[in-house]
Amino acid sequence: MAILLFADHDNGTLSEQTAKALTAALQIGPEVDILIAGKGAAPAAEAAAQLTGVRSVLLAESDALEHRLAEASAALIVGLAAGYDTVLAPATTTGKNVLPRVAALLDVMQISEITEVVSADTFKRPIYAGNAIEVVQSTEAKKVLTVRTAGFAAAAAGAAAAPIKAVEAGTEGAELSSFLENMLSSSDRPELSSAKIIVSGGRALGSEEKFREVINPVADKLGAAVGASRAAVDAGYAPNDFQVGQTGKVVAPDLYVACGISGAIQHLAGMKDSKIIVAINTDEDAPIFQVADYGLVGDLFDVLPELERQL
Ligand code: FAD
């Protein structure tokens, strides 16, 4: 019952999502190999080798794998798949791009965004924007899974390092796509998906300027990441990569502060697993109060500047 975990990394560093997906993998079986596909990715491979429970790290390096495009990455994984019963990856942008292609090439059905491992062939995953949990038992000879990492603790780094083995990268799939540009918004704040505290703004902010003026100072005081509802993103108050929810990022910070967000199910799908939820809203009947641990019925334009002063 060998398991191949396709790692999320940026060549230099291994993302925490990989350590969380490793916890899920180890609940499926003990023989877990981590695949680092990249270029100049030895540092990521070394970090992976340190994680407790890893059997070995496979390091595949080539120009085509530098950005882990789906075509070249999937060809690599399919080439290795004969030795594994299960292939999995964290449900990050890369994992969600690569694994469906792996599943299609292997002619099996992917099980997406698992939140719990029941047994080696049975998993739980949310459906209907998180309003129901589906228990899926797979009879596929090879299982292809993505892991919603918010539900799993990160595997810790141990004292002993697992062996790192070089594997042939090949060129298959490389001609099908090429990397042009990575446009990242630069920010000193923590990354939204892994932030411990998130302050999120909704449609009520009214403009990009007000969003920045009212949300950012509180986020700065708390050392928090900034999130947004889709309404705020669609209106141009906040950039696309701030969106939390069903079609945005799924987050589970220690503290989530929802400001002027009504609490539509599609938004809740992305944040209701947060440990403590604080909601600030003028409407005492807003659905966000049903999931909030602390609710403040008030005007965010009064409450947030006061909160900043108090902090
Ligand atoms: P509104 O629903 O308009 O709520 C604004 C809130 O602000 C209200 O509750 C109001 O009482 C309050 N308010 C107004 N003024 C103030 C004030 N001065 N102070 C305090 N409170 C005030 N949404 C997401 O967020 N993420 C998603 O990923 C997402 N995916 C979707 C996918 C699909 C397929 C669909 C159909 C919808 C999706 N949506 C998503 C949209 C979702 O349904 C809601 O439309 C959206 O979340 C509403 O955003 P909002 O809460 O900011 O705005």
mmCIF file of C-alpha atoms and ligand atoms in Angstrom:
data_model
loop_
_atom_site.group_PDB
_atom_site.id
_atom_site.type_symbol
_atom_site.label_atom_id
_atom_site.label_comp_id
_atom_site.label_asym_id
_atom_site.label_seq_id
_atom_site.Cartn_x
_atom_site.Cartn_y
_atom_site.Cartn_z
ATOM 1 C CA MET A 1 0.000 0.000 0.000
ATOM 2 C CA ALA A 2 2.584 2.590 -1.125
ATOM 3 C CA ILE A 3 1.518 6.217 -1.378
ATOM 4 C CA LEU A 4 2.976 9.002 -3.547
ATOM 5 C CA LEU A 5 2.533 12.556 -2.264
ATOM 6 C CA PHE A 6 3.026 15.241 -4.915
ATOM 7 C CA ALA A 7 4.534 18.107 -2.932
ATOM 8 C CA ASP A 8 3.606 21.773 -3.019
ATOM 9 C CA HIS A 9 6.755 23.926 -2.953
ATOM 10 C CA ASP A 10 8.506 26.779 -4.742
ATOM 11 C CA ASN A 11 11.797 24.899 -5.313
ATOM 12 C CA GLY A 12 13.429 26.742 -2.407
ATOM 13 C CA THR A 13 10.903 26.046 0.336
ATOM 14 C CA LEU A 14 8.355 23.350 1.034
ATOM 15 C CA SER A 15 4.853 24.657 1.717
ATOM 16 C CA GLU A 16 3.166 23.768 4.992
ATOM 17 C CA GLN A 17 0.333 22.290 2.924
ATOM 18 C CA THR A 18 2.646 19.408 2.031
ATOM 19 C CA ALA A 19 3.299 18.622 5.698
ATOM 20 C CA LYS A 20 -0.465 18.647 6.312
ATOM 21 C CA ALA A 21 -1.176 16.401 3.317
ATOM 22 C CA LEU A 22 1.513 14.058 4.692
ATOM 23 C CA THR A 23 -0.553 13.630 7.854
ATOM 24 C CA ALA A 24 -3.502 12.551 5.680
ATOM 25 C CA ALA A 25 -1.229 10.219 3.674
ATOM 26 C CA LEU A 26 0.092 8.541 6.826
ATOM 27 C CA GLN A 27 -3.489 7.864 7.926
ATOM 28 C CA ILE A 28 -3.950 5.906 4.668
ATOM 29 C CA GLY A 29 -0.757 3.868 5.042
ATOM 30 C CA PRO A 30 2.783 4.012 6.396
ATOM 31 C CA GLU A 31 4.788 3.825 3.150
ATOM 32 C CA VAL A 32 4.727 7.413 1.917
ATOM 33 C CA ASP A 33 7.140 8.811 -0.673
ATOM 34 C CA ILE A 34 7.144 12.548 -1.362
ATOM 35 C CA LEU A 35 7.696 13.629 -4.965
ATOM 36 C CA ILE A 36 9.484 16.942 -5.416
ATOM 37 C CA ALA A 37 9.153 17.999 -9.061
ATOM 38 C CA GLY A 38 11.000 21.179 -9.857
ATOM 39 C CA LYS A 39 14.274 22.795 -10.843
ATOM 40 C CA GLY A 40 16.931 23.703 -8.300
ATOM 41 C CA ALA A 41 14.563 22.079 -5.829
ATOM 42 C CA ALA A 42 17.107 20.352 -3.562
ATOM 43 C CA PRO A 43 16.231 22.669 -0.626
ATOM 44 C CA ALA A 44 12.546 21.670 -0.870
ATOM 45 C CA ALA A 45 13.564 17.993 -1.100
ATOM 46 C CA GLU A 46 15.750 18.309 1.986
ATOM 47 C CA ALA A 47 12.879 19.909 3.925
ATOM 48 C CA ALA A 48 10.566 17.087 2.796
ATOM 49 C CA ALA A 49 13.095 14.459 3.874
ATOM 50 C CA GLN A 50 13.045 15.880 7.398
ATOM 51 C CA LEU A 51 9.310 15.325 7.850
ATOM 52 C CA THR A 52 8.485 12.553 10.277
ATOM 53 C CA GLY A 53 7.042 9.423 8.682
ATOM 54 C CA VAL A 54 8.392 9.896 5.143
ATOM 55 C CA ARG A 55 9.829 6.705 3.614
ATOM 56 C CA SER A 56 11.790 8.484 0.880
ATOM 57 C CA VAL A 57 11.829 11.639 -1.207
ATOM 58 C CA LEU A 58 11.888 11.427 -4.998
ATOM 59 C CA LEU A 59 13.521 14.436 -6.630
ATOM 60 C CA ALA A 60 12.795 15.033 -10.326
ATOM 61 C CA GLU A 61 14.380 18.107 -11.867
ATOM 62 C CA SER A 62 14.044 19.629 -15.339
ATOM 63 C CA ASP A 63 13.268 22.963 -17.045
ATOM 64 C CA ALA A 64 9.722 21.746 -17.748
ATOM 65 C CA LEU A 65 9.082 21.021 -14.071
ATOM 66 C CA GLU A 66 10.374 24.335 -12.737
ATOM 67 C CA HIS A 67 6.837 25.727 -12.379
ATOM 68 C CA ARG A 68 5.053 22.383 -12.007
ATOM 69 C CA LEU A 69 2.769 22.883 -14.998
ATOM 70 C CA ALA A 70 0.087 20.221 -15.192
ATOM 71 C CA GLU A 71 1.180 18.558 -18.416
ATOM 72 C CA ALA A 72 4.799 17.798 -17.525
ATOM 73 C CA SER A 73 4.027 17.089 -13.852
ATOM 74 C CA ALA A 74 1.199 14.678 -14.676
ATOM 75 C CA ALA A 75 3.378 12.794 -17.181
ATOM 76 C CA LEU A 76 6.035 12.388 -14.484
ATOM 77 C CA ILE A 77 3.526 11.147 -11.886
ATOM 78 C CA VAL A 78 1.877 8.710 -14.307
ATOM 79 C CA GLY A 79 5.332 7.304 -15.111
ATOM 80 C CA LEU A 80 5.872 6.612 -11.418
ATOM 81 C CA ALA A 81 2.329 5.457 -10.633
ATOM 82 C CA ALA A 82 2.965 1.748 -11.242
ATOM 83 C CA GLY A 83 4.693 1.550 -7.859
ATOM 84 C CA TYR A 84 1.857 3.170 -5.901
ATOM 85 C CA ASP A 85 -1.728 2.419 -4.863
ATOM 86 C CA THR A 86 -2.536 6.021 -3.978
ATOM 87 C CA VAL A 87 -1.389 9.346 -5.421
ATOM 88 C CA LEU A 88 -2.315 12.460 -3.505
ATOM 89 C CA ALA A 89 -1.568 16.167 -3.288
ATOM 90 C CA PRO A 90 -2.715 19.079 -1.166
ATOM 91 C CA ALA A 91 -5.692 20.860 -2.766
ATOM 92 C CA THR A 92 -3.659 23.941 -3.631
ATOM 93 C CA THR A 93 -3.678 25.727 -6.980
ATOM 94 C CA THR A 94 -0.959 23.359 -8.199
ATOM 95 C CA GLY A 95 -2.473 20.185 -6.742
ATOM 96 C CA LYS A 96 -5.875 21.050 -8.180
ATOM 97 C CA ASN A 97 -4.255 21.685 -11.560
ATOM 98 C CA VAL A 98 -2.110 18.564 -11.761
ATOM 99 C CA LEU A 99 -4.058 15.695 -10.160
ATOM 100 C CA PRO A 100 -7.200 15.765 -12.338
ATOM 101 C CA ARG A 101 -4.897 15.255 -15.308
ATOM 102 C CA VAL A 102 -3.187 12.368 -13.508
ATOM 103 C CA ALA A 103 -6.591 10.794 -12.801
ATOM 104 C CA ALA A 104 -7.674 11.188 -16.414
ATOM 105 C CA LEU A 105 -4.444 9.663 -17.738
ATOM 106 C CA LEU A 106 -4.798 6.730 -15.312
ATOM 107 C CA ASP A 107 -8.498 6.456 -16.232
ATOM 108 C CA VAL A 108 -9.655 6.589 -12.614
ATOM 109 C CA MET A 109 -12.002 8.926 -10.793
ATOM 110 C CA GLN A 110 -10.357 11.536 -8.584
ATOM 111 C CA ILE A 111 -11.685 12.056 -5.070
ATOM 112 C CA SER A 112 -11.332 15.782 -4.442
ATOM 113 C CA GLU A 113 -10.683 17.749 -1.263
ATOM 114 C CA ILE A 114 -10.897 15.010 1.319
ATOM 115 C CA THR A 115 -11.225 16.284 4.892
ATOM 116 C CA GLU A 116 -10.967 12.960 6.699
ATOM 117 C CA VAL A 117 -9.451 9.527 6.079
ATOM 118 C CA VAL A 118 -11.880 6.847 7.284
ATOM 119 C CA SER A 119 -9.804 3.935 5.945
ATOM 120 C CA ALA A 120 -7.398 3.303 3.092
ATOM 121 C CA ASP A 121 -10.255 3.336 0.562
ATOM 122 C CA THR A 122 -12.883 5.480 2.300
ATOM 123 C CA PHE A 123 -12.780 9.227 2.714
ATOM 124 C CA LYS A 124 -14.978 12.129 3.812
ATOM 125 C CA ARG A 125 -15.337 15.249 1.697
ATOM 126 C CA PRO A 126 -17.639 18.272 1.798
ATOM 127 C CA ILE A 127 -20.321 18.761 -0.863
ATOM 128 C CA TYR A 128 -22.976 21.444 -1.486
ATOM 129 C CA ALA A 129 -20.597 24.227 -0.431
ATOM 130 C CA GLY A 130 -19.800 22.399 2.796
ATOM 131 C CA ASN A 131 -23.427 21.878 3.820
ATOM 132 C CA ALA A 132 -23.164 18.099 3.685
ATOM 133 C CA ILE A 133 -20.324 15.639 4.153
ATOM 134 C CA GLU A 134 -20.093 12.791 1.670
ATOM 135 C CA VAL A 135 -18.459 9.488 2.607
ATOM 136 C CA VAL A 136 -16.810 8.054 -0.502
ATOM 137 C CA GLN A 137 -15.578 4.493 -0.793
ATOM 138 C CA SER A 138 -13.394 3.934 -3.817
ATOM 139 C CA THR A 139 -12.982 0.646 -5.639
ATOM 140 C CA GLU A 140 -10.417 2.083 -8.055
ATOM 141 C CA ALA A 141 -7.187 0.090 -8.229
ATOM 142 C CA LYS A 142 -5.334 3.386 -7.938
ATOM 143 C CA LYS A 143 -6.697 6.196 -5.857
ATOM 144 C CA VAL A 144 -6.068 9.806 -6.835
ATOM 145 C CA LEU A 145 -6.900 12.257 -4.048
ATOM 146 C CA THR A 146 -6.565 15.919 -3.230
ATOM 147 C CA VAL A 147 -6.490 16.872 0.442
ATOM 148 C CA ARG A 148 -8.209 19.885 1.961
ATOM 149 C CA THR A 149 -5.399 20.592 4.366
ATOM 150 C CA ALA A 150 -7.288 22.779 6.855
ATOM 151 C CA GLY A 151 -8.506 19.595 8.565
ATOM 152 C CA PHE A 152 -5.065 18.040 9.120
ATOM 153 C CA ALA A 153 -2.232 19.085 11.434
ATOM 154 C CA ALA A 154 1.163 19.508 9.795
ATOM 155 C CA ALA A 155 3.553 16.563 10.216
ATOM 156 C CA ALA A 156 6.497 17.701 12.294
ATOM 157 C CA ALA A 157 10.127 17.675 11.229
ATOM 158 C CA GLY A 158 12.035 14.830 12.884
ATOM 159 C CA ALA A 159 15.660 14.198 13.729
ATOM 160 C CA ALA A 160 16.388 11.572 11.056
ATOM 161 C CA ALA A 161 16.187 12.472 7.365
ATOM 162 C CA ALA A 162 14.625 10.108 4.813
ATOM 163 C CA PRO A 163 16.763 9.207 1.753
ATOM 164 C CA ILE A 164 16.464 11.484 -1.305
ATOM 165 C CA LYS A 165 16.493 9.597 -4.627
ATOM 166 C CA ALA A 166 16.878 11.297 -8.004
ATOM 167 C CA VAL A 167 14.312 10.182 -10.586
ATOM 168 C CA GLU A 168 14.370 10.720 -14.347
ATOM 169 C CA ALA A 169 12.254 13.759 -15.248
ATOM 170 C CA GLY A 170 11.665 12.988 -18.954
ATOM 171 C CA THR A 171 10.319 15.517 -21.445
ATOM 172 C CA GLU A 172 6.833 14.134 -21.999
ATOM 173 C CA GLY A 173 4.109 16.783 -21.810
ATOM 174 C CA ALA A 174 6.642 19.626 -21.805
ATOM 175 C CA GLU A 175 5.720 20.757 -25.316
ATOM 176 C CA LEU A 176 2.033 21.119 -24.416
ATOM 177 C CA SER A 177 2.320 24.200 -22.225
ATOM 178 C CA SER A 178 4.880 26.779 -21.264
ATOM 179 C CA PHE A 179 5.271 29.130 -18.342
ATOM 180 C CA LEU A 180 4.920 32.832 -19.183
ATOM 181 C CA GLU A 181 4.697 34.837 -15.989
ATOM 182 C CA ASN A 182 3.762 34.607 -12.341
ATOM 183 C CA MET A 183 1.999 37.768 -11.181
ATOM 184 C CA LEU A 184 1.969 37.826 -7.408
ATOM 185 C CA SER A 185 0.694 40.718 -5.363
ATOM 186 C CA SER A 186 3.503 41.558 -2.972
ATOM 187 C CA SER A 187 2.534 41.940 0.637
ATOM 188 C CA ASP A 188 4.267 41.979 3.999
ATOM 189 C CA ARG A 189 1.247 40.283 5.523
ATOM 190 C CA PRO A 190 0.959 36.544 6.186
ATOM 191 C CA GLU A 191 -0.266 34.358 3.353
ATOM 192 C CA LEU A 192 -4.068 34.022 3.488
ATOM 193 C CA SER A 193 -4.235 30.201 3.351
ATOM 194 C CA SER A 194 -1.852 29.699 6.280
ATOM 195 C CA ALA A 195 -2.509 32.871 8.359
ATOM 196 C CA LYS A 196 -3.361 32.441 12.036
ATOM 197 C CA ILE A 197 -5.531 35.591 11.999
ATOM 198 C CA ILE A 198 -7.615 36.942 9.116
ATOM 199 C CA VAL A 199 -9.553 40.201 8.946
ATOM 200 C CA SER A 200 -12.039 40.056 6.068
ATOM 201 C CA GLY A 201 -14.155 42.781 4.495
ATOM 202 C CA GLY A 202 -17.366 42.590 2.520
ATOM 203 C CA ARG A 203 -19.546 44.663 0.233
ATOM 204 C CA ALA A 204 -20.301 47.051 3.101
ATOM 205 C CA LEU A 205 -16.837 48.623 2.725
ATOM 206 C CA GLY A 206 -18.136 50.474 -0.332
ATOM 207 C CA SER A 207 -14.873 51.258 -2.145
ATOM 208 C CA GLU A 208 -11.271 50.137 -2.568
ATOM 209 C CA GLU A 209 -10.045 53.189 -0.623
ATOM 210 C CA LYS A 210 -12.332 52.539 2.343
ATOM 211 C CA PHE A 211 -11.455 48.840 2.302
ATOM 212 C CA ARG A 212 -7.779 49.763 2.587
ATOM 213 C CA GLU A 213 -8.324 52.560 5.133
ATOM 214 C CA VAL A 214 -10.566 50.593 7.480
ATOM 215 C CA ILE A 215 -9.496 46.936 7.192
ATOM 216 C CA ASN A 216 -5.711 47.292 6.796
ATOM 217 C CA PRO A 217 -4.922 49.159 10.055
ATOM 218 C CA VAL A 218 -6.715 46.529 12.156
ATOM 219 C CA ALA A 219 -5.031 43.722 10.205
ATOM 220 C CA ASP A 220 -1.668 45.423 10.748
ATOM 221 C CA LYS A 221 -2.241 45.702 14.482
ATOM 222 C CA LEU A 222 -3.171 42.018 14.687
ATOM 223 C CA GLY A 223 -0.433 40.807 12.310
ATOM 224 C CA ALA A 224 -3.270 39.354 10.259
ATOM 225 C CA ALA A 225 -3.835 38.476 6.617
ATOM 226 C CA VAL A 226 -6.619 40.333 4.799
ATOM 227 C CA GLY A 227 -9.507 38.464 3.193
ATOM 228 C CA ALA A 228 -12.636 39.518 1.343
ATOM 229 C CA SER A 229 -16.034 38.291 0.282
ATOM 230 C CA ARG A 230 -16.700 37.688 -3.371
ATOM 231 C CA ALA A 231 -18.983 40.731 -3.473
ATOM 232 C CA ALA A 232 -16.064 42.899 -2.328
ATOM 233 C CA VAL A 233 -13.732 41.292 -4.875
ATOM 234 C CA ASP A 234 -16.249 41.550 -7.737
ATOM 235 C CA ALA A 235 -16.795 45.229 -6.912
ATOM 236 C CA GLY A 236 -13.036 45.816 -7.121
ATOM 237 C CA TYR A 237 -12.593 46.715 -3.442
ATOM 238 C CA ALA A 238 -10.064 43.926 -2.933
ATOM 239 C CA PRO A 239 -7.858 41.837 -5.254
ATOM 240 C CA ASN A 240 -8.965 38.446 -6.494
ATOM 241 C CA ASP A 241 -6.504 36.473 -4.378
ATOM 242 C CA PHE A 242 -8.136 37.853 -1.197
ATOM 243 C CA GLN A 243 -11.381 35.963 -1.843
ATOM 244 C CA VAL A 244 -12.469 33.531 0.845
ATOM 245 C CA GLY A 245 -15.170 30.993 0.090
ATOM 246 C CA GLN A 246 -16.399 28.246 -2.158
ATOM 247 C CA THR A 247 -14.771 29.766 -5.231
ATOM 248 C CA GLY A 248 -11.968 31.432 -3.283
ATOM 249 C CA LYS A 249 -9.630 30.175 -0.594
ATOM 250 C CA VAL A 250 -10.666 27.778 2.146
ATOM 251 C CA VAL A 251 -9.154 28.975 5.416
ATOM 252 C CA ALA A 252 -9.218 27.826 9.039
ATOM 253 C CA PRO A 253 -7.306 30.415 11.082
ATOM 254 C CA ASP A 254 -7.342 30.701 14.866
ATOM 255 C CA LEU A 255 -9.280 33.972 14.509
ATOM 256 C CA TYR A 256 -11.464 35.158 11.608
ATOM 257 C CA VAL A 257 -12.938 38.656 11.803
ATOM 258 C CA ALA A 258 -15.760 39.162 9.271
ATOM 259 C CA CYS A 259 -16.553 42.847 8.747
ATOM 260 C CA GLY A 260 -19.651 43.819 6.783
ATOM 261 C CA ILE A 261 -20.057 40.288 5.416
ATOM 262 C CA SER A 262 -23.572 38.829 5.434
ATOM 263 C CA GLY A 263 -22.506 35.168 5.708
ATOM 264 C CA ALA A 264 -23.784 33.633 2.455
ATOM 265 C CA ILE A 265 -23.259 29.844 2.352
ATOM 266 C CA GLN A 266 -20.619 30.258 -0.332
ATOM 267 C CA HIS A 267 -18.615 32.502 2.000
ATOM 268 C CA LEU A 268 -19.162 30.248 5.026
ATOM 269 C CA ALA A 269 -17.849 27.306 2.973
ATOM 270 C CA GLY A 270 -14.463 28.984 3.036
ATOM 271 C CA MET A 271 -14.176 30.020 6.686
ATOM 272 C CA LYS A 272 -16.597 28.228 8.971
ATOM 273 C CA ASP A 273 -13.870 25.893 10.274
ATOM 274 C CA SER A 274 -12.041 28.894 11.780
ATOM 275 C CA LYS A 275 -11.454 28.344 15.484
ATOM 276 C CA ILE A 276 -12.933 31.673 16.622
ATOM 277 C CA ILE A 277 -15.197 33.757 14.390
ATOM 278 C CA VAL A 278 -15.944 37.397 15.137
ATOM 279 C CA ALA A 279 -18.643 39.141 13.083
ATOM 280 C CA ILE A 280 -19.303 42.859 12.842
ATOM 281 C CA ASN A 281 -22.517 43.724 11.031
ATOM 282 C CA THR A 282 -25.284 46.340 11.276
ATOM 283 C CA ASP A 283 -27.966 43.705 10.659
ATOM 284 C CA GLU A 284 -28.569 41.590 13.749
ATOM 285 C CA ASP A 285 -30.289 38.975 11.573
ATOM 286 C CA ALA A 286 -27.297 38.533 9.242
ATOM 287 C CA PRO A 287 -26.571 34.780 8.831
ATOM 288 C CA ILE A 288 -22.907 35.325 9.762
ATOM 289 C CA PHE A 289 -24.046 35.645 13.400
ATOM 290 C CA GLN A 290 -25.205 32.002 13.310
ATOM 291 C CA VAL A 291 -21.598 30.813 12.959
ATOM 292 C CA ALA A 292 -19.955 33.620 14.957
ATOM 293 C CA ASP A 293 -18.490 33.000 18.423
ATOM 294 C CA TYR A 294 -18.575 36.748 19.082
ATOM 295 C CA GLY A 295 -21.012 39.061 17.286
ATOM 296 C CA LEU A 296 -21.054 42.840 17.331
ATOM 297 C CA VAL A 297 -24.113 44.563 15.891
ATOM 298 C CA GLY A 298 -22.687 47.878 14.781
ATOM 299 C CA ASP A 299 -21.368 50.047 11.984
ATOM 300 C CA LEU A 300 -17.937 48.816 10.952
ATOM 301 C CA PHE A 301 -16.871 52.384 10.147
ATOM 302 C CA ASP A 302 -17.236 53.153 13.886
ATOM 303 C CA VAL A 303 -16.225 49.789 15.288
ATOM 304 C CA LEU A 304 -13.007 49.099 13.348
ATOM 305 C CA PRO A 305 -11.285 52.468 14.005
ATOM 306 C CA GLU A 306 -12.214 52.092 17.693
ATOM 307 C CA LEU A 307 -10.903 48.526 17.709
ATOM 308 C CA GLU A 308 -7.647 49.736 16.155
ATOM 309 C CA ARG A 309 -7.292 52.408 18.874
ATOM 310 C CA GLN A 310 -7.946 49.843 21.601
ATOM 311 C CA LEU A 311 -5.429 47.400 20.097
HETATM 312 P P1 FAD B 1 -23.694 41.201 1.162
HETATM 313 O O1 FAD B 1 -24.354 39.899 1.142
HETATM 314 O O2 FAD B 1 -24.277 42.321 0.390
HETATM 315 O O3 FAD B 1 -23.561 41.613 2.692
HETATM 316 C C1 FAD B 1 -23.104 42.852 3.129
HETATM 317 C C2 FAD B 1 -23.334 42.877 4.643
HETATM 318 O O4 FAD B 1 -22.795 44.063 5.172
HETATM 319 C C3 FAD B 1 -24.811 42.838 5.043
HETATM 320 O O5 FAD B 1 -24.998 41.775 5.950
HETATM 321 C C4 FAD B 1 -25.033 44.179 5.713
HETATM 322 O O6 FAD B 1 -25.945 44.090 6.804
HETATM 323 C C5 FAD B 1 -23.669 44.525 6.191
HETATM 324 N N1 FAD B 1 -23.423 45.972 6.332
HETATM 325 C C6 FAD B 1 -23.803 46.976 5.508
HETATM 326 N N2 FAD B 1 -23.304 48.157 5.949
HETATM 327 C C7 FAD B 1 -22.595 47.871 7.068
HETATM 328 C C8 FAD B 1 -21.819 48.687 7.947
HETATM 329 N N3 FAD B 1 -21.662 49.996 7.766
HETATM 330 N N4 FAD B 1 -21.211 48.067 9.008
HETATM 331 C C9 FAD B 1 -21.343 46.725 9.226
HETATM 332 N N5 FAD B 1 -22.064 45.927 8.386
HETATM 333 C C10 FAD B 1 -22.664 46.504 7.334
HETATM 334 N N6 FAD B 1 -19.056 34.654 -1.890
HETATM 335 C C11 FAD B 1 -17.900 34.644 -1.196
HETATM 336 O O7 FAD B 1 -17.694 35.451 -0.277
HETATM 337 N N7 FAD B 1 -16.924 33.737 -1.510
HETATM 338 C C12 FAD B 1 -17.078 32.816 -2.492
HETATM 339 O O8 FAD B 1 -16.145 32.037 -2.742
HETATM 340 C C13 FAD B 1 -18.302 32.800 -3.228
HETATM 341 N N8 FAD B 1 -18.519 31.888 -4.191
HETATM 342 C C14 FAD B 1 -19.732 31.869 -4.822
HETATM 343 C C15 FAD B 1 -19.989 30.874 -5.775
HETATM 344 C C16 FAD B 1 -21.215 30.825 -6.394
HETATM 345 C C17 FAD B 1 -21.473 29.733 -7.393
HETATM 346 C C18 FAD B 1 -22.205 31.791 -6.103
HETATM 347 C C19 FAD B 1 -23.524 31.748 -6.765
HETATM 348 C C20 FAD B 1 -21.952 32.788 -5.194
HETATM 349 C C21 FAD B 1 -20.718 32.847 -4.550
HETATM 350 N N9 FAD B 1 -20.439 33.843 -3.606
HETATM 351 C C22 FAD B 1 -19.276 33.779 -2.899
HETATM 352 C C23 FAD B 1 -21.315 35.001 -3.410
HETATM 353 C C24 FAD B 1 -22.206 34.880 -2.202
HETATM 354 O O9 FAD B 1 -23.390 34.222 -2.552
HETATM 355 C C25 FAD B 1 -22.581 36.302 -1.670
HETATM 356 O O10 FAD B 1 -23.165 37.055 -2.730
HETATM 357 C C26 FAD B 1 -21.389 37.084 -1.146
HETATM 358 O O11 FAD B 1 -20.659 36.319 -0.231
HETATM 359 C C27 FAD B 1 -21.910 38.343 -0.452
HETATM 360 O O12 FAD B 1 -20.827 39.127 -0.046
HETATM 361 P P2 FAD B 1 -21.009 40.141 1.183
HETATM 362 O O13 FAD B 1 -21.380 39.386 2.393
HETATM 363 O O14 FAD B 1 -19.781 40.999 1.213
HETATM 364 O O15 FAD B 1 -22.194 41.093 0.669
#
